[in-house]
Coordinates of C-alpha atoms and ligand atoms in Angstrom, one line a residue:
M273 CA 59.4 120.5 276.7
T274 CA 60.9 120.8 273.4
T275 CA 59.7 121.3 270.3
T276 CA 63.3 119.3 268.5
A277 CA 61.6 117.2 266.1
D278 CA 61.6 113.2 267.5
P279 CA 63.0 111.4 265.0
R280 CA 61.5 107.7 266.1
R281 CA 58.4 109.9 265.3
S282 CA 59.2 110.3 261.2
V283 CA 60.7 106.8 261.0
P284 CA 58.0 105.3 258.3
R285 CA 55.2 102.4 260.2
T286 CA 55.9 98.6 259.0
D287 CA 52.8 98.8 256.9
Q288 CA 53.5 101.9 255.2
V289 CA 57.4 100.8 254.7
L290 CA 55.5 97.1 253.8
A291 CA 53.6 98.8 250.8
D292 CA 57.0 99.2 248.9
P293 CA 56.3 97.3 245.8
R294 CA 60.3 95.8 245.9
L295 CA 59.2 94.5 249.4
R296 CA 56.0 93.4 248.4
A297 CA 57.3 91.1 246.0
A298 CA 60.3 90.1 247.9
A299 CA 57.6 89.0 250.3
Q300 CA 56.2 86.4 247.7
R301 CA 59.6 85.1 246.8
L302 CA 60.8 84.7 250.7
G303 CA 57.9 84.8 252.6
P304 CA 56.5 87.6 254.5
D305 CA 57.9 87.0 258.0
L306 CA 61.9 87.0 256.8
V307 CA 60.7 90.4 254.7
K308 CA 58.9 92.1 257.9
Q309 CA 61.9 90.9 259.9
A310 CA 64.0 93.4 257.5
V311 CA 62.2 95.8 257.7
V312 CA 61.7 96.3 261.6
A313 CA 65.5 95.8 261.9
A314 CA 65.5 98.8 259.2
Q315 CA 63.3 100.6 261.6
Q316 CA 65.9 99.7 264.5
R317 CA 68.5 101.6 262.4
A318 CA 66.6 104.7 261.8
R319 CA 65.4 105.0 265.4
S320 CA 69.0 104.6 266.4
G321 CA 70.0 107.5 264.0
E322 CA 72.1 105.2 261.5
L323 CA 69.6 105.5 258.6
A324 CA 67.5 108.3 258.0
P325 CA 63.5 108.0 258.0
T326 CA 63.4 108.0 254.0
E327 CA 65.9 105.4 253.7
V328 CA 64.5 102.3 255.7
A329 CA 62.9 100.5 252.7
D330 CA 66.2 101.1 251.0
A331 CA 68.2 99.0 253.5
A332 CA 65.4 96.5 254.0
V333 CA 65.7 95.7 250.3
A334 CA 69.4 95.7 250.9
S335 CA 69.5 93.4 253.4
L336 CA 67.3 90.8 252.4
P337 CA 69.2 87.2 251.3
A338 CA 68.5 87.0 247.3
Q339 CA 66.9 83.3 247.9
A340 CA 64.2 81.5 250.2
S341 CA 66.6 78.3 250.3
S342 CA 69.9 79.0 252.5
T343 CA 71.4 76.7 250.2
R344 CA 74.2 78.4 248.4
R345 CA 74.9 78.1 245.0
V346 CA 79.2 77.4 244.5
I347 CA 81.1 77.1 241.9
N348 CA 83.1 73.9 242.2
A349 CA 86.7 74.3 241.4
T350 CA 88.3 71.5 243.5
G351 CA 88.9 69.0 240.7
V352 CA 87.0 66.5 242.7
V353 CA 84.1 66.0 240.1
L354 CA 81.8 64.1 242.5
H355 CA 82.2 66.0 245.6
T356 CA 79.8 65.3 248.4
N357 CA 80.2 68.0 250.2
L358 CA 78.6 69.7 247.2
G359 CA 75.6 68.0 246.6
R360 CA 77.7 65.3 244.3
A361 CA 76.3 65.4 240.6
P362 CA 75.3 68.5 239.4
L363 CA 71.9 68.1 236.9
S364 CA 72.4 68.7 233.6
P365 CA 69.4 71.6 232.0
A366 CA 67.5 68.7 230.9
A367 CA 67.0 67.8 234.6
V368 CA 67.0 70.9 235.8
D369 CA 64.1 71.3 233.7
A370 CA 62.5 68.2 234.0
L371 CA 62.2 68.7 237.8
V372 CA 61.0 72.1 237.6
D373 CA 58.4 70.8 235.3
A374 CA 57.3 68.5 238.1
A375 CA 57.5 70.7 240.6
G376 CA 53.6 71.2 240.6
Y377 CA 50.9 68.1 240.0
T378 CA 52.0 66.2 237.5
D379 CA 50.7 62.7 236.5
V380 CA 54.1 61.3 238.3
E381 CA 51.3 58.3 239.6
F382 CA 48.1 58.8 237.8
D383 CA 46.9 57.3 234.1
L384 CA 45.7 60.2 232.0
A385 CA 43.9 57.9 229.2
D386 CA 41.6 56.3 231.7
G387 CA 41.8 58.5 234.7
S388 CA 43.1 55.4 237.0
R389 CA 45.8 55.0 239.3
A390 CA 49.4 54.4 237.5
R391 CA 52.3 52.7 238.6
R392 CA 54.2 55.5 239.8
G393 CA 57.4 57.3 238.0
R394 CA 56.7 54.5 235.3
G395 CA 58.6 57.1 232.8
T396 CA 61.5 57.0 234.5
L397 CA 61.7 53.0 234.6
A398 CA 61.2 52.6 231.4
A399 CA 64.0 54.9 230.5
L400 CA 66.4 53.4 233.0
A401 CA 65.4 49.3 231.5
A402 CA 66.2 51.2 228.1
A403 CA 69.4 52.1 229.2
V404 CA 69.9 48.1 230.9
P405 CA 68.1 45.9 228.6
A406 CA 70.1 43.1 230.3
A407 CA 68.1 43.7 233.5
E408 CA 64.7 42.4 233.3
A409 CA 63.1 44.6 235.8
V410 CA 64.3 47.8 237.5
H411 CA 63.0 49.8 240.5
V412 CA 64.2 53.1 241.9
V413 CA 64.4 54.4 245.8
N414 CA 66.0 57.5 247.2
N415 CA 69.7 56.3 246.9
G416 CA 72.1 53.9 247.3
A417 CA 72.1 53.0 250.7
A418 CA 68.4 52.4 250.9
A419 CA 68.7 50.2 247.6
L420 CA 71.6 47.9 249.5
V421 CA 68.9 48.5 253.0
L422 CA 65.9 47.3 250.6
A423 CA 67.8 44.5 248.7
T424 CA 69.1 42.9 252.5
T425 CA 66.2 43.2 253.9
A426 CA 63.9 41.6 251.4
L427 CA 66.3 38.4 250.6
A428 CA 67.5 38.1 254.3
A429 CA 66.3 40.1 256.9
G430 CA 66.7 36.7 260.0
R431 CA 69.1 35.5 257.7
E432 CA 72.6 35.6 256.7
V433 CA 74.5 37.5 254.2
V434 CA 77.3 36.0 252.7
I435 CA 79.5 39.0 252.0
S436 CA 83.7 38.6 251.5
R437 CA 86.2 40.0 254.4
G438 CA 87.6 42.4 251.7
E439 CA 84.7 43.9 250.9
L440 CA 83.4 45.5 253.9
V441 CA 83.4 49.2 253.5
E442 CA 83.0 52.3 255.4
I443 CA 81.4 54.6 252.6
G444 CA 82.0 58.0 254.3
D445 CA 80.6 59.9 257.6
G446 CA 81.1 57.2 259.5
F447 CA 78.6 54.9 257.8
R448 CA 79.5 51.9 257.2
L449 CA 77.9 48.9 254.5
T450 CA 78.0 46.3 257.9
D451 CA 76.6 48.8 260.1
L452 CA 73.5 49.2 257.6
I453 CA 73.0 45.5 256.5
E454 CA 73.2 44.5 260.5
S455 CA 70.7 47.0 260.7
T456 CA 68.2 45.1 258.6
G457 CA 67.7 41.7 261.0
A458 CA 70.0 39.9 258.7
R459 CA 73.4 38.7 259.9
L460 CA 76.3 38.7 257.9
R461 CA 78.3 35.8 257.7
E462 CA 82.0 36.6 256.4
V463 CA 83.9 34.8 254.5
G464 CA 87.8 34.9 253.1
T465 CA 90.4 37.1 254.3
T466 CA 90.9 40.9 253.9
N467 CA 93.4 40.3 250.2
R468 CA 91.6 37.0 249.2
T469 CA 88.4 35.7 249.4
K470 CA 88.2 32.4 246.8
L471 CA 85.2 30.3 245.5
A472 CA 85.6 28.0 247.9
D473 CA 84.7 30.0 251.0
Y474 CA 81.6 31.5 249.9
A475 CA 80.6 27.8 248.9
D476 CA 81.7 26.8 252.4
A477 CA 79.6 28.8 254.0
I478 CA 76.1 28.4 252.1
G479 CA 73.3 26.7 254.3
P480 CA 69.8 27.0 254.6
D481 CA 70.1 29.9 256.6
T482 CA 71.9 32.4 253.6
G483 CA 69.9 34.7 252.0
C484 CA 72.2 35.8 249.6
I485 CA 75.4 36.5 248.7
L486 CA 76.3 40.0 248.5
K487 CA 79.1 41.6 246.4
V488 CA 80.0 45.0 247.6
H489 CA 82.5 47.3 245.3
P490 CA 85.6 48.5 247.5
S491 CA 84.6 52.1 245.6
N492 CA 86.6 54.0 247.6
F493 CA 89.7 52.2 248.7
R494 CA 92.1 49.6 246.6
V495 CA 94.0 46.4 248.0
E496 CA 96.6 45.6 246.2
G497 CA 99.7 43.2 245.5
F498 CA 98.9 39.5 247.3
T499 CA 94.7 39.4 246.2
S500 CA 92.1 37.5 245.1
S501 CA 88.5 37.7 244.6
V502 CA 85.6 35.9 242.9
D503 CA 83.6 37.5 239.8
V504 CA 80.5 37.5 239.9
G505 CA 79.5 35.2 237.6
A506 CA 81.2 32.3 239.7
L507 CA 78.8 33.0 242.0
G508 CA 75.9 32.5 240.5
G509 CA 76.2 28.6 240.5
L510 CA 76.2 28.7 243.8
G511 CA 72.2 28.4 244.2
V512 CA 71.7 31.5 246.0
P513 CA 70.7 35.2 245.2
V514 CA 73.7 37.2 244.2
V515 CA 73.4 40.9 244.6
A516 CA 76.5 43.1 243.2
D517 CA 76.7 46.8 245.0
L518 CA 77.8 48.9 242.4
G519 CA 78.9 51.9 244.7
S520 CA 78.3 53.4 241.5
G521 CA 75.4 54.5 238.9
L522 CA 77.6 53.1 236.1
L523 CA 75.4 51.0 233.6
T524 CA 77.7 50.5 231.3
R525 CA 80.9 49.7 230.2
E526 CA 83.4 52.6 230.8
T527 CA 86.6 52.4 229.1
L528 CA 87.9 55.9 230.8
L529 CA 87.3 53.8 234.4
P530 CA 88.2 50.1 233.7
D531 CA 88.1 48.9 237.5
E532 CA 84.7 50.2 238.2
P533 CA 82.2 47.5 237.6
D534 CA 79.0 48.5 236.1
A535 CA 75.1 46.7 236.1
D536 CA 75.3 45.4 232.1
T537 CA 78.1 43.7 232.7
A538 CA 77.3 42.1 236.5
L539 CA 73.8 41.4 235.1
R540 CA 75.3 39.5 232.4
A541 CA 77.7 37.6 234.6
G542 CA 74.8 36.1 236.3
A543 CA 74.2 38.5 239.1
D544 CA 70.1 38.4 240.3
L545 CA 70.3 42.1 241.5
V546 CA 72.3 45.0 241.2
T547 CA 72.1 48.5 243.3
G548 CA 73.8 51.8 242.4
S549 CA 73.7 55.1 243.3
G550 CA 71.7 57.4 240.8
D551 CA 74.3 60.8 241.7
K552 CA 77.7 58.7 241.5
L553 CA 78.9 58.2 237.7
L554 CA 75.5 58.3 236.7
G555 CA 75.3 62.3 236.8
G556 CA 72.0 62.4 237.7
P557 CA 70.0 63.2 241.4
Q558 CA 70.3 61.0 244.7
A559 CA 68.9 58.1 244.1
G560 CA 69.4 54.0 244.4
L561 CA 68.5 51.8 241.3
L562 CA 67.6 48.3 241.4
L563 CA 68.2 46.4 238.7
G564 CA 68.0 42.6 238.1
R565 CA 66.0 39.7 238.1
T566 CA 61.7 40.3 237.9
A567 CA 61.0 37.9 240.7
V568 CA 64.0 39.8 242.7
V569 CA 62.7 43.1 241.8
E570 CA 59.2 42.4 242.5
R571 CA 59.7 40.9 246.1
L572 CA 61.7 44.1 246.9
R573 CA 59.0 46.5 245.4
R574 CA 56.4 44.9 247.4
H575 CA 57.9 44.5 250.6
P576 CA 56.8 47.3 253.1
L577 CA 59.8 49.0 253.5
A578 CA 59.8 49.9 249.9
R579 CA 57.3 52.4 251.0
A580 CA 59.4 54.3 253.4
L581 CA 62.4 54.6 250.5
R582 CA 60.0 55.7 247.8
V583 CA 61.1 58.1 246.1
D584 CA 60.1 61.8 245.2
K585 CA 58.5 62.8 242.1
L586 CA 61.4 65.6 241.2
T587 CA 64.0 63.0 242.0
L588 CA 62.1 60.4 239.3
A589 CA 62.1 63.8 236.3
A590 CA 65.6 64.1 236.9
L591 CA 66.3 60.8 236.6
E592 CA 64.5 60.2 233.2
A593 CA 65.7 63.6 231.9
T594 CA 69.6 61.8 233.2
L595 CA 68.9 58.6 231.7
R596 CA 67.3 60.1 228.5
G597 CA 69.1 63.2 228.0
P598 CA 72.8 64.2 226.6
R599 CA 76.0 63.4 228.3
T600 CA 75.8 65.3 231.5
P601 CA 78.1 67.7 233.0
T602 CA 79.4 64.8 235.5
W603 CA 80.2 63.2 232.0
S604 CA 81.6 66.7 230.8
A605 CA 83.9 66.7 234.0
L606 CA 84.6 63.2 233.7
H607 CA 86.0 63.8 230.1
A608 CA 87.6 67.1 230.1
D609 CA 90.5 67.9 227.6
P610 CA 93.5 68.4 229.3
D611 CA 94.0 71.1 226.4
G612 CA 91.1 72.1 226.8
L613 CA 91.3 73.0 230.8
R614 CA 94.8 75.1 230.0
T615 CA 93.6 76.9 227.7
R616 CA 90.5 78.1 230.0
C617 CA 93.0 78.9 232.8
E618 CA 95.3 80.6 230.8
A619 CA 92.8 82.8 230.0
L620 CA 91.4 82.8 233.4
A621 CA 94.9 83.5 234.8
A622 CA 95.4 86.9 231.7
A623 CA 92.0 87.7 233.0
L624 CA 93.5 88.6 236.6
E625 CA 96.6 90.3 235.2
G626 CA 97.2 93.3 237.6
V627 CA 94.7 91.7 240.2
V628 CA 96.6 88.9 241.8
A629 CA 100.0 86.4 241.0
A630 CA 98.1 83.9 239.0
E631 CA 99.8 80.8 237.9
V632 CA 98.4 78.2 235.5
V633 CA 99.7 74.7 236.6
P634 CA 99.2 71.1 235.8
S635 CA 96.6 69.8 238.6
D636 CA 95.1 66.3 239.3
G637 CA 91.5 66.2 239.4
A638 CA 89.5 62.9 241.0
V639 CA 86.5 61.1 240.5
G640 CA 85.5 62.0 244.0
G641 CA 82.1 60.7 245.8
G642 CA 84.4 57.4 247.0
G643 CA 84.8 56.3 243.3
A644 CA 87.9 55.7 241.3
P645 CA 90.2 55.8 244.4
G646 CA 93.8 54.9 242.2
L647 CA 92.5 57.0 239.4
T648 CA 93.9 60.6 239.0
L649 CA 92.8 63.1 236.1
P650 CA 95.7 65.0 234.4
G651 CA 94.2 68.4 234.4
W652 CA 95.3 72.4 235.1
A653 CA 94.4 74.8 237.1
V654 CA 95.1 78.7 237.9
A655 CA 97.4 79.0 241.5
L656 CA 96.6 82.1 244.1
P657 CA 98.1 82.9 247.0
P658 CA 96.6 80.8 250.4
A659 CA 94.7 83.8 251.6
Y660 CA 92.4 83.4 248.2
A661 CA 90.8 80.1 249.4
A662 CA 88.9 81.4 252.6
A663 CA 87.8 84.7 250.9
L664 CA 86.5 83.1 247.9
R665 CA 84.6 80.7 249.8
T666 CA 82.4 83.4 251.6
G667 CA 82.5 85.7 248.5
D668 CA 79.6 86.5 245.8
P669 CA 79.6 83.6 243.8
T670 CA 80.7 81.6 245.8
V671 CA 83.5 79.5 244.9
V672 CA 85.4 76.3 246.6
A673 CA 88.6 75.7 245.2
R674 CA 91.6 73.7 246.5
T675 CA 94.2 74.1 248.8
E676 CA 97.4 72.2 247.8
R677 CA 100.9 72.7 248.9
G678 CA 99.9 76.3 250.1
R679 CA 98.7 77.3 247.5
C680 CA 94.8 77.6 246.2
L681 CA 94.2 76.0 243.3
V682 CA 91.4 77.2 241.4
D683 CA 90.7 73.6 239.0
L684 CA 88.4 74.5 236.0
R685 CA 87.5 70.3 235.6
C686 CA 84.0 71.0 237.5
V687 CA 83.4 74.6 236.4
D688 CA 80.9 75.1 233.5
P689 CA 82.7 77.1 231.1
D690 CA 79.9 79.3 230.8
D691 CA 80.9 80.5 234.8
D692 CA 84.5 81.0 233.6
G693 CA 83.4 85.1 233.5
R694 CA 81.8 84.9 236.8
L695 CA 84.5 83.1 238.6
A696 CA 86.8 84.9 236.8
D697 CA 84.2 88.5 238.6
A698 CA 84.6 86.5 242.0
I699 CA 88.4 86.2 242.1
R700 CA 88.7 89.7 240.9
A701 CA 86.4 91.0 243.7
V702 CA 88.8 88.9 246.6
G703 CA 91.6 90.7 244.8
T704 CA 90.5 93.9 245.4
A705 CA 88.8 94.0 248.1
T706 CA 91.6 92.5 250.1
A707 CA 95.2 93.3 250.6
A708 CA 95.9 89.1 249.9
P709 CA 100.1 88.7 249.9
G710 CA 101.5 87.8 246.5
Q711 CA 99.3 90.4 244.4
A712 CA 100.9 91.9 241.3
Ligands
PLP181 C1 78.2 55.1 248.0 C2 78.1 53.9 248.1 C3 76.8 53.6 248.3 C4 75.7 54.4 249.5 O1 75.3 55.0 247.6 P1 74.5 56.6 247.8 O2 73.7 57.2 247.5 O3 75.9 57.9 248.6 O4 73.6 55.8 249.4 C5 76.7 52.0 248.7 N1 77.6 51.4 248.8 C6 79.0 51.7 247.9 C7 79.7 50.7 247.6 C8 79.4 52.8 247.6 O5 80.3 53.1 247.3

C-alpha cells in the first residue's frame, strides 16, 4: 500500500462544485442539467489529471454556453435583406421590447375594464386596420402560407380555385403553393398559359363549382417578353371572391419596389381578400396577414381551422409594435444610402489594416425572401480572402458573409451600424488566429 495521495480523492464532489455562485446563477439561466453535465465533465478531466482539482469549478464555468437556446445570433453580412435561412426580418428595438413585455401574463385575450374575455390581439388588429384603411376587416395567423391555406379552405374546400398558369409558384425548400392549396381539399382550375392569361380565360372557367379566384404574385421569378396577365381590378366583375396573395407584407405602395403589389392598392382595385407575410417586406415577426371585406374575413375567422393557425402573443406584440413603430431595420437596409455604406466599408477596411488585405468593392444587395427577384440594391462590401467566410461563420460574434467570385464579401447593408465595431473585432480575431492566405 502506498501513501501517495490519490488525485481522485481530492476532486471536489458535485454538490460542492454546484454551490459555486457562478454555477448557481448559470443553473437559473441555463437549467440545472446543462450545468451539472459541465461539472461532471470537469470532474472527469480532473480525475484524468488534465486539470488540478481546484480548477474544476472554473473549467465548468468556462465550458458553459452563453445562453439557454442553441440559436446563435449572427451578423448578416450577405447583403440579402430578407434571408430566409437567417430568420428573415430582424425586429426593430420597439418590437423586441414589445415581445419581451408580452412574455409574461398579458391581457392578450382579456378585458381589464370589465374582467371578461376579449378579442384576442385586438390592439394588433386595430394597428393593422389603421395601416390599411381600405381593409374593412383584418385577421392575423401564423404565416403567409397559413393565411393562404385558411383562405382557400374557407372559400373553396371541395370546390375550385381558379388560378393562372403563370402564377403556380414554388416558394422555397420544395414547397409549392399548388400543393398547399390542394392539401385543403380545394381543386385547382388552371387557366391561361405560363406567359399569357386573359380575362376571358378566367371568365370561361367560372361556374357553380368556383370557390374563388386566386391571384398569386410571382414573387421569386419573372416572366419577360410576350406576356399578359389580368389585374385584380378586372377580376372583380366576375361575381366570385377574388383573393390576392401578395407574397410579402407590403401594406402600401413602395416606390423603391415598383413591381411589388401592396395590400392597399389590391383592395382599392377590388380584391375581396389579400393575404400577406409579416416577416417579408413589412419587416416584422413571422405572421400571416389577412385583409379584406368584413364578410370574407369573418368567414375565415370563424372557420375551425383558424384555431389551429392562431398566432402567439409574442408575435401579436411584436407585430403591433412593428405596425405602429418607427422605420424597421428591414426598411433601413432596403433604403441604405450607397455613399453611407461605402464610408462604413472604408472605416472597416481601415480598422483591418495590418491584419488582412481588405478591399472596398461595389456589391449588389438583394431583397431576398423570394421578393423582387429582378431588383439589385447597389451598395458596397469589404472583400476578404475566401478562407474568411468559413472562419467568420464559426467565430464569435458569428458573421455570415457572401462568397462571390472567389472572395469573401462582407456587405454592410444589413449590418446594424452599432455592430460595425463587433464585426471588425470578429474579422480581426480570424486574422490573428489563422495565417489566412492574403494576409497583409
Ligand atoms: C413567401 C410567400 C408565401 C408564404 O409566406 P410565408 O410567410 O413565408 O409563409 C406565400 N405566397 C407567396 C407568393 C410568397 O412569396
